[in-house]
XYZ file of C-alpha atoms in Angstrom:
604
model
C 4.383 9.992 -46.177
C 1.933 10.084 -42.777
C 2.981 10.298 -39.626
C 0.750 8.157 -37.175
C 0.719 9.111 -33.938
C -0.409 6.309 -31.113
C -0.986 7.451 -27.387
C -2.100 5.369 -24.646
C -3.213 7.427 -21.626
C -2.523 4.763 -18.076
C -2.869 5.850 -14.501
C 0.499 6.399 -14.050
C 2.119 7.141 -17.765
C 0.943 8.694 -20.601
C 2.878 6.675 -24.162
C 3.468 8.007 -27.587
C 4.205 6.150 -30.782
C 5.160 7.685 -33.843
C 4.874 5.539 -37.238
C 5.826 6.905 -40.556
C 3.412 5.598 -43.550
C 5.063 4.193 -46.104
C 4.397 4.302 -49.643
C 4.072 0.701 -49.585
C 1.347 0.463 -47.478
C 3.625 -0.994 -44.632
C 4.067 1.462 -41.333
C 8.288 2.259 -40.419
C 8.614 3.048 -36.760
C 10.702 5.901 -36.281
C 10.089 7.326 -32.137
C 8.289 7.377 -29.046
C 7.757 8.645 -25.470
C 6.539 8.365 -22.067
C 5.673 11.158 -19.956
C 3.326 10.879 -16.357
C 0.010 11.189 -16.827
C -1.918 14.655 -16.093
C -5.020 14.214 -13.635
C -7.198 11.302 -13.937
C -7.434 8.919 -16.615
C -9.870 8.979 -19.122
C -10.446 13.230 -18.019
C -9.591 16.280 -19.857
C -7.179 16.776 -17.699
C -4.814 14.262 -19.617
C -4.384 16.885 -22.665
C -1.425 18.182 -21.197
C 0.295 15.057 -20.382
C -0.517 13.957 -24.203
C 0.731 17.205 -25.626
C 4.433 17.128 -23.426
C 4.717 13.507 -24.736
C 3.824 13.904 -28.333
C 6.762 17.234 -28.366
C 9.024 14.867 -26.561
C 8.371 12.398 -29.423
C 8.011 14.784 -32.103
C 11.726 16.246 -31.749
C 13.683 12.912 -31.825
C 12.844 12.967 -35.287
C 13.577 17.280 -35.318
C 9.626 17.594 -36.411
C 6.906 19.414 -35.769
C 3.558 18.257 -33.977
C 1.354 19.852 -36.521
C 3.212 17.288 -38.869
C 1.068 14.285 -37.321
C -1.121 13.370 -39.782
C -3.170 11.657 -37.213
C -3.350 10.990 -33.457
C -5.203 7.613 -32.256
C -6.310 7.322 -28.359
C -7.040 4.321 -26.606
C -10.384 4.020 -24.925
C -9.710 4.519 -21.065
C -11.476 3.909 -18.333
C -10.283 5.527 -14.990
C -9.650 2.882 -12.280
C -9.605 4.529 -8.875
C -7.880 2.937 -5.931
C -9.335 3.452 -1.855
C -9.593 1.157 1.559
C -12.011 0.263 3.348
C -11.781 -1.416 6.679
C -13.558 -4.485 8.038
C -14.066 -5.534 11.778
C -12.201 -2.689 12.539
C -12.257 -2.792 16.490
C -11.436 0.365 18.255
C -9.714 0.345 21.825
C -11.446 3.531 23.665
C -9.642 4.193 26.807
C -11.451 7.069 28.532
C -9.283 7.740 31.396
C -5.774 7.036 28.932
C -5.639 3.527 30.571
C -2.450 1.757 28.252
C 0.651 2.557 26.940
C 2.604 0.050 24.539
C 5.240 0.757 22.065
C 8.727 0.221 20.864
C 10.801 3.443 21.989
C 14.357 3.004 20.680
C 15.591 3.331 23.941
C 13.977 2.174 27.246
C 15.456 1.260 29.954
C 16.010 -1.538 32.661
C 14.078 -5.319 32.451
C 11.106 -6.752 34.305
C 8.060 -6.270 35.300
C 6.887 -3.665 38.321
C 3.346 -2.672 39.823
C 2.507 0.230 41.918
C 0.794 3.429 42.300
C 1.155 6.130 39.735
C 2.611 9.527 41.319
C 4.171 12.612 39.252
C 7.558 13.310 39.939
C 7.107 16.504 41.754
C 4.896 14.900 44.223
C 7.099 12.282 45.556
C 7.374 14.567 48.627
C 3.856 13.247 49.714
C 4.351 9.700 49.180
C 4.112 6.985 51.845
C 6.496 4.835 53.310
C 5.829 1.109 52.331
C 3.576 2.148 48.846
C 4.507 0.884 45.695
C 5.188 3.655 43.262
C 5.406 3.694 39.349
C 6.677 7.425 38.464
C 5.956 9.451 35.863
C 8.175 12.830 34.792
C 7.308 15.718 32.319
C 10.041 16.731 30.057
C 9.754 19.720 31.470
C 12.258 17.993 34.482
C 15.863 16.992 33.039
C 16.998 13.787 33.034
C 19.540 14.535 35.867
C 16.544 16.665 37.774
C 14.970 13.372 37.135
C 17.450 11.041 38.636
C 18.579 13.792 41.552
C 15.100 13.033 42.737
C 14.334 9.513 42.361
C 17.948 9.015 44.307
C 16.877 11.266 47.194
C 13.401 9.581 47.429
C 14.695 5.750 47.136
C 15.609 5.386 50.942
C 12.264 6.384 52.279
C 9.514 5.531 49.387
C 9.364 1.896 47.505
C 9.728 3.320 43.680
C 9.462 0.004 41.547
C 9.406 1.738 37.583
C 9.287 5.316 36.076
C 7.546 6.711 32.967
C 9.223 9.738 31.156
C 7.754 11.984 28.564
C 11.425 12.484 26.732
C 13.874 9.931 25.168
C 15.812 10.059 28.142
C 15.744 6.755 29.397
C 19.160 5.564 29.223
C 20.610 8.923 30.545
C 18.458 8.747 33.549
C 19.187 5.051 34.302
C 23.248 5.860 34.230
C 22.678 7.994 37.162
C 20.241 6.262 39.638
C 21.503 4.051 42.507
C 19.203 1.571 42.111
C 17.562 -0.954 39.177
C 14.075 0.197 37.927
C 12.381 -0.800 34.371
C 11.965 2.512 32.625
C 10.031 3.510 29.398
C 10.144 6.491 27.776
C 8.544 8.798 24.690
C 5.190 9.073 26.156
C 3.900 11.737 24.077
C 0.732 12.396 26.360
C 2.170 11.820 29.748
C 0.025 14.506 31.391
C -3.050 12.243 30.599
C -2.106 10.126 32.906
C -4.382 9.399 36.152
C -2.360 9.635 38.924
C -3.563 7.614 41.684
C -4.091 4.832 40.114
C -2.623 1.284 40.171
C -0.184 0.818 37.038
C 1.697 -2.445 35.301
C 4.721 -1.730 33.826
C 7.283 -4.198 31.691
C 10.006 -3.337 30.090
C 11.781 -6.458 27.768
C 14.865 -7.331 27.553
C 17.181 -6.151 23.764
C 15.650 -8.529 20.866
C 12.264 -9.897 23.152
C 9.197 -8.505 23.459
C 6.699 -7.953 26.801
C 5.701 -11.430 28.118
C 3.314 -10.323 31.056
C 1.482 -7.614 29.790
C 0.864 -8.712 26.183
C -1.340 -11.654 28.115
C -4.948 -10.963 29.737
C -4.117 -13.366 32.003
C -0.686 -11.546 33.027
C -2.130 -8.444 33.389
C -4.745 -9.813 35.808
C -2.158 -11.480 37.717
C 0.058 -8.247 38.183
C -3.438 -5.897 38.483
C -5.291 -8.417 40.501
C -8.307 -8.489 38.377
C -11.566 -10.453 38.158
C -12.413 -12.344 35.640
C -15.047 -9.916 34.561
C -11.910 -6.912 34.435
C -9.860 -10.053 32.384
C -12.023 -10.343 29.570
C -12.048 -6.268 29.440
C -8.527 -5.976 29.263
C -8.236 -8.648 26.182
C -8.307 -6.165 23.370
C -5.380 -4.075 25.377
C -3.216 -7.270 25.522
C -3.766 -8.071 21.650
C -2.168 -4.194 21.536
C 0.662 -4.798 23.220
C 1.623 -7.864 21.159
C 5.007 -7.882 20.071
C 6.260 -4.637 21.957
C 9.150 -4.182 23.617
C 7.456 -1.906 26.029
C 4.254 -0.959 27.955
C 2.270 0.313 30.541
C -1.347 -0.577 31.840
C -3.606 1.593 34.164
C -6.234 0.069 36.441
C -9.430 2.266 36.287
C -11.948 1.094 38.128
C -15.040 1.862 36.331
C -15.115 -0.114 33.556
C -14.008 2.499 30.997
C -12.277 0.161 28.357
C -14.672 -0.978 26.168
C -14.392 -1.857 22.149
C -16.194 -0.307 19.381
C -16.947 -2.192 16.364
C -17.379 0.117 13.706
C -19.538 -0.799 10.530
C -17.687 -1.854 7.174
C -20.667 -2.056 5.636
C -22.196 -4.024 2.594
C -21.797 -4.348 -1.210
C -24.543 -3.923 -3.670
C -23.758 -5.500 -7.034
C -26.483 -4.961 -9.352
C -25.674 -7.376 -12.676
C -27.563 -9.801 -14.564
C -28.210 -10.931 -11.053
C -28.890 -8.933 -8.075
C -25.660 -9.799 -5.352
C -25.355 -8.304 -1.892
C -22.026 -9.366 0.485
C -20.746 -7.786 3.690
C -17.271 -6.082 3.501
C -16.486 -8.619 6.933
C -16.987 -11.503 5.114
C -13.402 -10.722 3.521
C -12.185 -10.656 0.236
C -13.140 -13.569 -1.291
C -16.688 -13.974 -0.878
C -16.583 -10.281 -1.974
C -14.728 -11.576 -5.520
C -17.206 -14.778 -5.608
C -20.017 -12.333 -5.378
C -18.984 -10.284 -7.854
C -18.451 -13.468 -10.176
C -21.634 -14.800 -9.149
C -23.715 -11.623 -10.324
C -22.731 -11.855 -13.839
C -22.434 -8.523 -16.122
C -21.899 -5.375 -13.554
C -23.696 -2.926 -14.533
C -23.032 -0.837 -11.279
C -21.872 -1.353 -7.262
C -22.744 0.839 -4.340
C -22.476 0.508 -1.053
C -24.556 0.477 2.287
C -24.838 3.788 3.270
C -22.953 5.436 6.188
C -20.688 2.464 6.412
C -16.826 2.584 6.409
C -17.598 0.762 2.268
C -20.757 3.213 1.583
C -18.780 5.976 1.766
C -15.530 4.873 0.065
C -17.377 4.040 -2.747
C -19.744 7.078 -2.839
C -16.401 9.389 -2.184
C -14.935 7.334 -5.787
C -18.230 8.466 -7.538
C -18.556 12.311 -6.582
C -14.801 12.225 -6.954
C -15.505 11.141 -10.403
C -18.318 13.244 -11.121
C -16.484 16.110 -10.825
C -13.429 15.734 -13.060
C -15.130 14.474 -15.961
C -18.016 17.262 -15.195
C -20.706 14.463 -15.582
C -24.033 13.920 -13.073
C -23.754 11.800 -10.740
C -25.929 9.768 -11.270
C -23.930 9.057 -14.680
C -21.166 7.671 -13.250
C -20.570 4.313 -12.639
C -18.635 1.921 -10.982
C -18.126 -1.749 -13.203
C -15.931 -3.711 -11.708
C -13.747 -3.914 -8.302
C -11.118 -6.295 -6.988
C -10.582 -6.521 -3.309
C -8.347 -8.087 -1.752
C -7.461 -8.822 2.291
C -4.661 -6.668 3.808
C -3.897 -5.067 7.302
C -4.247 -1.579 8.611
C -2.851 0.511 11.140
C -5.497 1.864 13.365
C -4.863 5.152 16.033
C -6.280 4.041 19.691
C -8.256 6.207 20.693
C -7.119 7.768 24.426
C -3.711 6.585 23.991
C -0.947 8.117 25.673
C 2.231 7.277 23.154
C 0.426 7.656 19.595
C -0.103 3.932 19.585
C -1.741 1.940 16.471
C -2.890 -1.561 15.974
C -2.850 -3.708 13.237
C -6.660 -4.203 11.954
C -7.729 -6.632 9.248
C -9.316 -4.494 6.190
C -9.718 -4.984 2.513
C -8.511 -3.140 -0.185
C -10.346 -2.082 -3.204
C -10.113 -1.087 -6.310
C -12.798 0.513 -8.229
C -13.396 0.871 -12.219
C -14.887 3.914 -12.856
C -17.047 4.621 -15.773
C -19.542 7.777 -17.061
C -22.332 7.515 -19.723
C -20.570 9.893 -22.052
C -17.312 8.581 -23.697
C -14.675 10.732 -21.605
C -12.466 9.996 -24.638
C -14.564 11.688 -27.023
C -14.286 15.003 -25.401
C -10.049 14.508 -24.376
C -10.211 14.083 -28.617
C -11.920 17.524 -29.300
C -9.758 19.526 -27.064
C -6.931 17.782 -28.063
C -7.758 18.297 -31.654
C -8.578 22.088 -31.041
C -4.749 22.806 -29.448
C -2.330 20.684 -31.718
C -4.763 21.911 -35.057
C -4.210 17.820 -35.692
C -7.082 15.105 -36.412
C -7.588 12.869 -33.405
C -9.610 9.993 -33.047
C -10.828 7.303 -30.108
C -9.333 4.261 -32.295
C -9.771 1.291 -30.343
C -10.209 -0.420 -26.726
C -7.297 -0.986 -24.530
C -6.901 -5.069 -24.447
C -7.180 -5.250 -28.329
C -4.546 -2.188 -29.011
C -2.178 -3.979 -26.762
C -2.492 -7.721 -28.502
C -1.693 -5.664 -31.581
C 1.609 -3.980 -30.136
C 2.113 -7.185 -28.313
C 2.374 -9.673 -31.295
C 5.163 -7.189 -32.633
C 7.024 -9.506 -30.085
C 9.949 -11.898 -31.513
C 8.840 -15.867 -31.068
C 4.725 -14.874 -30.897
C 2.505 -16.338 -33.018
C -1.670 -16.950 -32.790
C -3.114 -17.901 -30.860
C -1.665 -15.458 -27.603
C -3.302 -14.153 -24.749
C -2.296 -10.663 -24.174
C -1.858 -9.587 -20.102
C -1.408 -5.476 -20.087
C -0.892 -4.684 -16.347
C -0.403 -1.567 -15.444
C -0.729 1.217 -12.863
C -4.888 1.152 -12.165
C -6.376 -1.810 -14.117
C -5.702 -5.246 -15.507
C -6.693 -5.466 -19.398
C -6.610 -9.109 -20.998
C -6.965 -10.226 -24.617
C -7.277 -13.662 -26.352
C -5.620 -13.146 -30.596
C -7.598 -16.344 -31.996
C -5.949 -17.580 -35.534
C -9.072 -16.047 -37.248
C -8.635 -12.601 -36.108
C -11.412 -12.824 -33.348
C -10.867 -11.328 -29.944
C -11.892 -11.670 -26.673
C -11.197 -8.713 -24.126
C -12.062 -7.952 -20.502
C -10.902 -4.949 -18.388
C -10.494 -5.608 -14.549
C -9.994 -3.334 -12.107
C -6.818 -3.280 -9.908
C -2.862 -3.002 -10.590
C 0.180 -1.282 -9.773
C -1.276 1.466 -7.517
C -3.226 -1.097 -5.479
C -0.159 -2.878 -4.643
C 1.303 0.428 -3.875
C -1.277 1.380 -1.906
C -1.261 -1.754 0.028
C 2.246 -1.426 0.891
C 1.992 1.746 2.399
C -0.963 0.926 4.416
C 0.551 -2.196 5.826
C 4.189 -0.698 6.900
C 2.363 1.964 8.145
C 4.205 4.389 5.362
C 3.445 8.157 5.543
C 4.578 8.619 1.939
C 3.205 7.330 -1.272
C 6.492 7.937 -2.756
C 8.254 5.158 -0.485
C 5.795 2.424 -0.981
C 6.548 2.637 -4.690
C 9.538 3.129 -4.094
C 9.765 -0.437 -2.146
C 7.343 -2.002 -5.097
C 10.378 -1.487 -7.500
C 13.263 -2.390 -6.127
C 15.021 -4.921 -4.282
C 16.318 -4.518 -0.774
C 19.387 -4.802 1.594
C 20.420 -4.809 5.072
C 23.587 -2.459 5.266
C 25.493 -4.485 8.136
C 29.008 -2.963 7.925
C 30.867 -0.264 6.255
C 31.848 -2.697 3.678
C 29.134 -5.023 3.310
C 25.460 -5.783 2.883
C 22.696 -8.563 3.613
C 20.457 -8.694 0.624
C 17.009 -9.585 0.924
C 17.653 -13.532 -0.761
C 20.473 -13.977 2.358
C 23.426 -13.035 -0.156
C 26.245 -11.240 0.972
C 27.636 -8.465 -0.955
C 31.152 -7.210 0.090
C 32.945 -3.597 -1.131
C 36.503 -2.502 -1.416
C 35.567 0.947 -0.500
C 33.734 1.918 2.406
C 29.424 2.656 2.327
C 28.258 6.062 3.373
C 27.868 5.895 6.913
C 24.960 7.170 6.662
C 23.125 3.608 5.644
C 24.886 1.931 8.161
C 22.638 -0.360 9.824
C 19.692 0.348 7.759
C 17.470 -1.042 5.473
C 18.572 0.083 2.004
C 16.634 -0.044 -1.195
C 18.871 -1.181 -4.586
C 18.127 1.716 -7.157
C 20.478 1.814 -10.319
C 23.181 3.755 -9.146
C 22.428 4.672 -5.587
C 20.985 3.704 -2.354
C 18.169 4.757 -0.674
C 17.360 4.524 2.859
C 14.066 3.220 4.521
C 13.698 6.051 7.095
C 10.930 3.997 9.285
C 12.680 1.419 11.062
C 10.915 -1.742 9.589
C 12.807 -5.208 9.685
C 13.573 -6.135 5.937
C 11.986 -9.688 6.556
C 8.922 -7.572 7.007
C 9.169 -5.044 4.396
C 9.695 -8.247 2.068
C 6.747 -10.207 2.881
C 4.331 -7.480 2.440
C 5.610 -6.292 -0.906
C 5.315 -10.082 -2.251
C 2.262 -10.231 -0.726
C 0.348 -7.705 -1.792
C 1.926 -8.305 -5.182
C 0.598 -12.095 -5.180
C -2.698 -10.544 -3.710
C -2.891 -7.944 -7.088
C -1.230 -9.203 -9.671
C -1.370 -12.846 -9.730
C -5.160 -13.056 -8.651
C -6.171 -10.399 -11.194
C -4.116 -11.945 -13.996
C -5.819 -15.503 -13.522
C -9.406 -13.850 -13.459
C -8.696 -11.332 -16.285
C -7.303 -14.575 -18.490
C -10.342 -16.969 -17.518
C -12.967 -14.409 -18.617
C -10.954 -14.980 -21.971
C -10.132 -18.031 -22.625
C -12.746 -20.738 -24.617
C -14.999 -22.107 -21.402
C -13.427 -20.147 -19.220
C -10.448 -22.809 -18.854
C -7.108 -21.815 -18.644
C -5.245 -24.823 -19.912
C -7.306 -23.637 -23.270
C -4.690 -21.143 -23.653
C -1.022 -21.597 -24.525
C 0.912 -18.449 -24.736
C 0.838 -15.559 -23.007
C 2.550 -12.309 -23.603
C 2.752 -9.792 -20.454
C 3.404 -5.960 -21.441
C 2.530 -2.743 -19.675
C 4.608 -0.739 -17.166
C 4.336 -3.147 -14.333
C 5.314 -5.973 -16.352
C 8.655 -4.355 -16.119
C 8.407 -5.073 -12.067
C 11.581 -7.577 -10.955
C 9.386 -10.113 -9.416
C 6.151 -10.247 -10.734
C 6.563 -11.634 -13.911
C 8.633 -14.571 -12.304
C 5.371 -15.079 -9.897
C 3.302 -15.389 -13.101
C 5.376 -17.787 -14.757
C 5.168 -20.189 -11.844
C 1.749 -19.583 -11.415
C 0.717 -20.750 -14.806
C 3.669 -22.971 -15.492
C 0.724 -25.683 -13.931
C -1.713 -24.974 -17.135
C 1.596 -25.591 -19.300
C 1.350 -21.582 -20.529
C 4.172 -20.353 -22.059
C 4.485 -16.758 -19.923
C 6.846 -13.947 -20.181
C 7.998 -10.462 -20.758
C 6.852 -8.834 -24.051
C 9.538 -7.137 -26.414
C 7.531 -4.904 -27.916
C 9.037 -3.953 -31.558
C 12.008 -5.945 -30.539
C 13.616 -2.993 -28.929
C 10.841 -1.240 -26.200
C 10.643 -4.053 -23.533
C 6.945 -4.890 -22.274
C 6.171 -1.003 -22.271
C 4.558 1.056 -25.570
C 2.273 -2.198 -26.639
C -0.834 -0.090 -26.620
C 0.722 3.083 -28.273
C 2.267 0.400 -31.157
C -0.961 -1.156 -31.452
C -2.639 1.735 -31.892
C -0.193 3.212 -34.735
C -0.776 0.057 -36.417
C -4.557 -0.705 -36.065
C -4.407 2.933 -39.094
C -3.676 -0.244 -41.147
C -6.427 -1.651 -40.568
C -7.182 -5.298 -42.198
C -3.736 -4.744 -44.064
C-alpha cells in the first residue's frame, strides 16, 4: 500500500490529493485539501503552503505525512498581474482652477458667476459685484449663514463654496436662494479674486453648463482660444452633480500626455506595438511574432517600467539574475482608470483609458526543482516535478462522468489560463497563457475605483442586490426578493453583495448597474478572450469547430457566471462546454492534484 500524494501550487490556492496504491495496480482515492498559496508561485516560498495542505490532508485519513510514499508537483510558472496606462492625459491646474464632484449633499440648483471672496472678507466687498463665496471649516455653518444674511442687503452674493459637509445646514438658515457645494478638501487653494462658475444640479441630474466647453465660455466669457483650453476640464466634470470653474488668466491649464510606451516582442519574429494602440493590436502582435521567447518594454515609459518592475520583482524571489528571468507570454486587455488631477481642490479623478496586463513569468532554472529539494529535506518524503500543468489537469479532468476522447481541457484559474487537447491516441497538445482570475480582479478594482483588493474579489464572486426596504431587495437580474422579517438596517439602501449566509455591504457608493457591467466586463475581457486563444493554439489547424468537448476545471471555473459566458460563446462551434466533476464528487476544483496522483500510473 502507497500513498500518492498530488499538489498543484496556483496563484491563489495551493491543492492536495491523496491516492492510496492498490495492490491491484489501480489507485483508491481516499482525501484532499486546499489551502492559499504561500508567496509567489513557482518560489520557495510555496513550501509552507504545501506542507499546511498536505497535514490538512494527511489527518482526514488520522495519518502521518512521513507516510506519503511520494509527493508529485506540477510544473508552475508564476503569472504576475500589473497596469499600465495608455493616453493617459493629465489636467494640471496651476493656480487650482476646477472643482467637480458628487458631494452627498450640496445644496440649492442653477448656475451662478461672480467673483471669488473668502468669507471673512465680505466686509470689503462692493456694492453691485457679483460674488461666489468660499468658507473654511474653521467658520460654523450658522457663523456661515449669520454672515451671508447680514451681507445679502448690501453685496450681490450669487453661490458659496464650503470646505465642510455643511451644505444643507447652511442653506436652512439663509434668507435667500444660492447654489451651494460643499467638501472642498483644499479650499484654501483657492485664488480669490478671480472670476468663478458655479452649478449645482438638481437630485438625480447632473451639471449641464459646466460639463460643456461651450457653457463654460458662455458663463466665463471666453475666447475661443480660452474654449479649446478649458475642453479637458469639461470632459472632468462629466456626469457630476456638482462643480466649480476658476478663470485664470494666464493660460495655466494645459494637458500632459504622459508616455505609455512600447512593446518589444522578440519571437520567431521580431514585433514592436505601442501600448496606445490598445489591446488588440497588442494581442495581434503578440500572435503575429510567433514563439515568445521574451517581451520588454520601452524604457522610462508608463509599460517599460511595469514590465521591468515584474522582472526585478521576479528576480528576487526566486534568487535568479536578472537577466534569467523572463517574461513569455502576456494578455492585455482595454479597461479604464481613475486618474488624480493634479491641482485639484476636492481630490477629484478622471476616468482614463488604460490596458491591463498580465505577464507570464519564467527563470532559466526550473523554480520547481529547487521547491522539490526543500520540500523533500522538511517532510523526510521523496518529491518529484511530475508533469506540466495543462496535461495533469486533462488527466484529473477525464475522471469527469459523461467524458470521453477526444476533450479539450480549459484549467482557469487565479494567474494563468492552461489548455489541453486528450486526442484518442494519447497525444496532447498544451499551451499556457497568461491571465485569469486576478486580472479580472484587478480590473474591477481599478475601474470602481476600489481601495481594497479584498472587495473587488469580493464583487467577482458573488451576485448583487439593491436593499430597497426593510423587507425587500432589487437583485441585480430586476427580481424582487421579499422577507417576513425585517433586514438589518444597516443595508438599507445599499448595494449588497449575496454571500452564503450573509450580506455584505458595498461601502463606496457605486450604482449596482455599474458595479454589474464592469464585473461582466472584465470577465468577458479575461476569461472568454483567453479561453478562445488558449483552445485555438490547441486544436488541429488552429480551428475551433475541430474540437467537440470541452471540460472547464480550476478554481474560477467555480465562478457563477463565467462558465455560462463560455457556453454561449462556443455554443456557435457546436462545443459541448461545462463544469468539470472532478472524481464525481470535487466539482471543477483538484483536476491537477488528481491528475497528478494518477499520472504515478503511468501508461497503466
Amino acid at each position: 500500500m502507497k500513498l500518492i500524494a498530488g499538489v498543484d501550487i496556483g496563484n491563489s490556492t495551493t491543492e492536495v490529493c491523496i491516492g492510496d496504491m492498490q495492490a491491484d495496480g489501480s489507485i483508491r482515492f481516499v482525501s484532499g485539501a486546499s489551502r492559499m498559496t504561500t508567496g509567489t508561485k513557482g518560489t520557495p516560498a510555496n513550501v509552507g503552503g504545501i506542507c499546511a495542505a498536505l497535514e490538512e490532508a494527511m489527518d482526514k485519513v488520522q495519518r502521518p505525512v512521513s507516510d506519503i510514499h511520494l509527493v508529485c508537483l506540477n510544473e508552475a510558472a508564476p503569472v504576475i498581474g500589473d497596469t499600465a496606462m495608455e493616453t493617459i492625459t493629465e489636467t494640471i491646474i496651476t493656480e487650482s482652477s476646477m472643482i467637480g464632484h458628487n458631494p452627498s449633499t450640496p445644496a440649492g440648483a442653477g448656475q451662478a458667476v461672480g467673483e471669488l471672496i473668502f468669507l471673512e472678507h465680505l466686509g470689503e466687498g462692493i456694492k453691485g459685484q457679483p460674488y461666489i463665496v468660499a468658507a473654511a471649516a474653521v467658520h460654523t455653518y450658522e457663523e456661515i449663514a449669520g454672515q451671508l444674511n447680514a451681507h445679502h442687503g448690501r453685496l450681490d452674493i450669487r453661490g458659496l463654496i464650503l470646505q465642510a459637509d455643511e451644505a444643507v445646514l447652511v442653506e436652512n438658515r439663509l434668507v435667500f436662494e444660492i447654489p451651494i457645494v460643499d467638501e472642498v478638501r483644499h479650499i484654501r487653494n483657492i485664488p480669490e479674486g478671480k472670476q468663478a462658475a458655479i452649478e449645482v444640479a438638481l437630485p438625480g441630474q447632473t451639471v449641464r453648463m459646466l460639463s460643456n466647453p461651450y457653457g463654460i465660455a458662455t458663463l466665463l466669457k471666453l475666447t475661443p482660444q480660452e474654449t479649446r483650453s478649458v475642453t479637458p476640464i469639461a470632459k472632468n466634470l462629466i456626469g457630476k452633480r456638482s462643480a466649480v470653474v476658476i478663470k485664470t488668466p494666464h493660460g495655466n491649464i494645459r494637458e500632459n500626455i504622459l508616455p505609455a510606451g512600447e512593446i518589444y516582442l522578440h519571437g520567431d519574429r521580431e514585433a514592436m506595438v505601442n501600448i496606445d494602440a490598445g489591446a488588440d493590436k497588442i494581442m495581434a502582435a503578440l500572435e503575429g511574432a510567433g514563439l515568445i521567447r521574451d517581451i520588454s518594454g520601452q524604457a522610462d515609459t508608463n509599460v517599460g517600467n511595469m514590465l521591468s518592475r515584474i522582472k526585478i520583482g521576479m528576480a528576487e524571489v526566486s534568487e535568479e539574475a536578472l537577466d534569467a528571468v523572463r517574461i513569455t507570454d502576456i494578455l492585455a486587455v482595454d479597461t479604464m482608470a481613475p486618474v488624480q488631477i493634479s491641482g485639484s481642490l476636492a481630490g477629484e479623478t478622471c476616468m482614463e483609458k488604460a490596458v491591463g496586463i498580465a505577464a507570464m513569468v519564467k527563470t532559466k532554472q526550473l523554480p520547481m526543482e529547487r521547491i522539490a529539494r526543500r520540500l523533500q529535506r522538511e517532510l523526510m518524503v521523496n518529491v518529484k516535478v511530475a508533469g506540466v500543468e495543462a496535461v495533469m489537469a486533462s488527466l484529473g479532468a477525464l475522471t469527469t462522468p459523461g467524458t470521453q476522447l477526444p476533450v479539450a481541457v480549459l484549467d482557469m484559474g487565479g494567474g494563468s489560463t492552461d489548455a489541453a487537447l486528450i486526442e484518442c491516441d494519447g497525444t496532447v497538445r498544451t499551451t499556457h497563457q497568461a491571465g485569469a482570475g486576478e486580472l479580472v480582479t484587478l480590473l474591477i478594482q481599478t475601474e470602481l475605483g476600489l481601495k481594497s483588493r479584498i472587495s473587488a474579489e469580493q464583487i467577482k464572486k458573488y451576485p448583487m442586490a439593491k436593499v430597497e426596504s426593510l423587507f425587500h431587495m432589487r437583485l441585480e437580474n430586476g427580481q424582487m426578493q421579499f422577507f417576513q422579517e425585517s433586514i438589518d438596517p444597516r443595508y438599507f439602501g445599499h448595494v449588497v453583495l449575496l454571500t452564503p449566509g450573509e450580506l455584505l455591504k458595498i461601502e463606496e457608493d457605486i450604482p449596482m448597474e455599474k458595479i454589474y457591467n464592469v464585473r461582466r466586463d472584465a470577465k468577458r475581457k479575461v476569461f472568454v478572450r483567453n479561453a478562445l486563444r488558449a483552445l485555438r493554439e490547441v486544436a488541429p489547424d488552429h480551428e475551433l469547430k475541430a474540437i467537440s468537448n470541452v471540460v472547464l476545471v480550476g478554481g474560477s471555473a467555480e465562478d457563477f457566471e463565467v462558465p455560462e459566458m463560455l457556453m454561449e460563446e462556443l455554443s456557435e462551434y457546436r462545443i459541448v462546454c461545462g463544469r468539470g466533476n472532478i472524481r464525481s464528487s470535487e466539482g471543477p476544483r483538484n483536476a491537477v492534484a488528481t491528475g497528478l496522483v494518477l499520472s504515478y500510473l503511468g501508461g497503466k
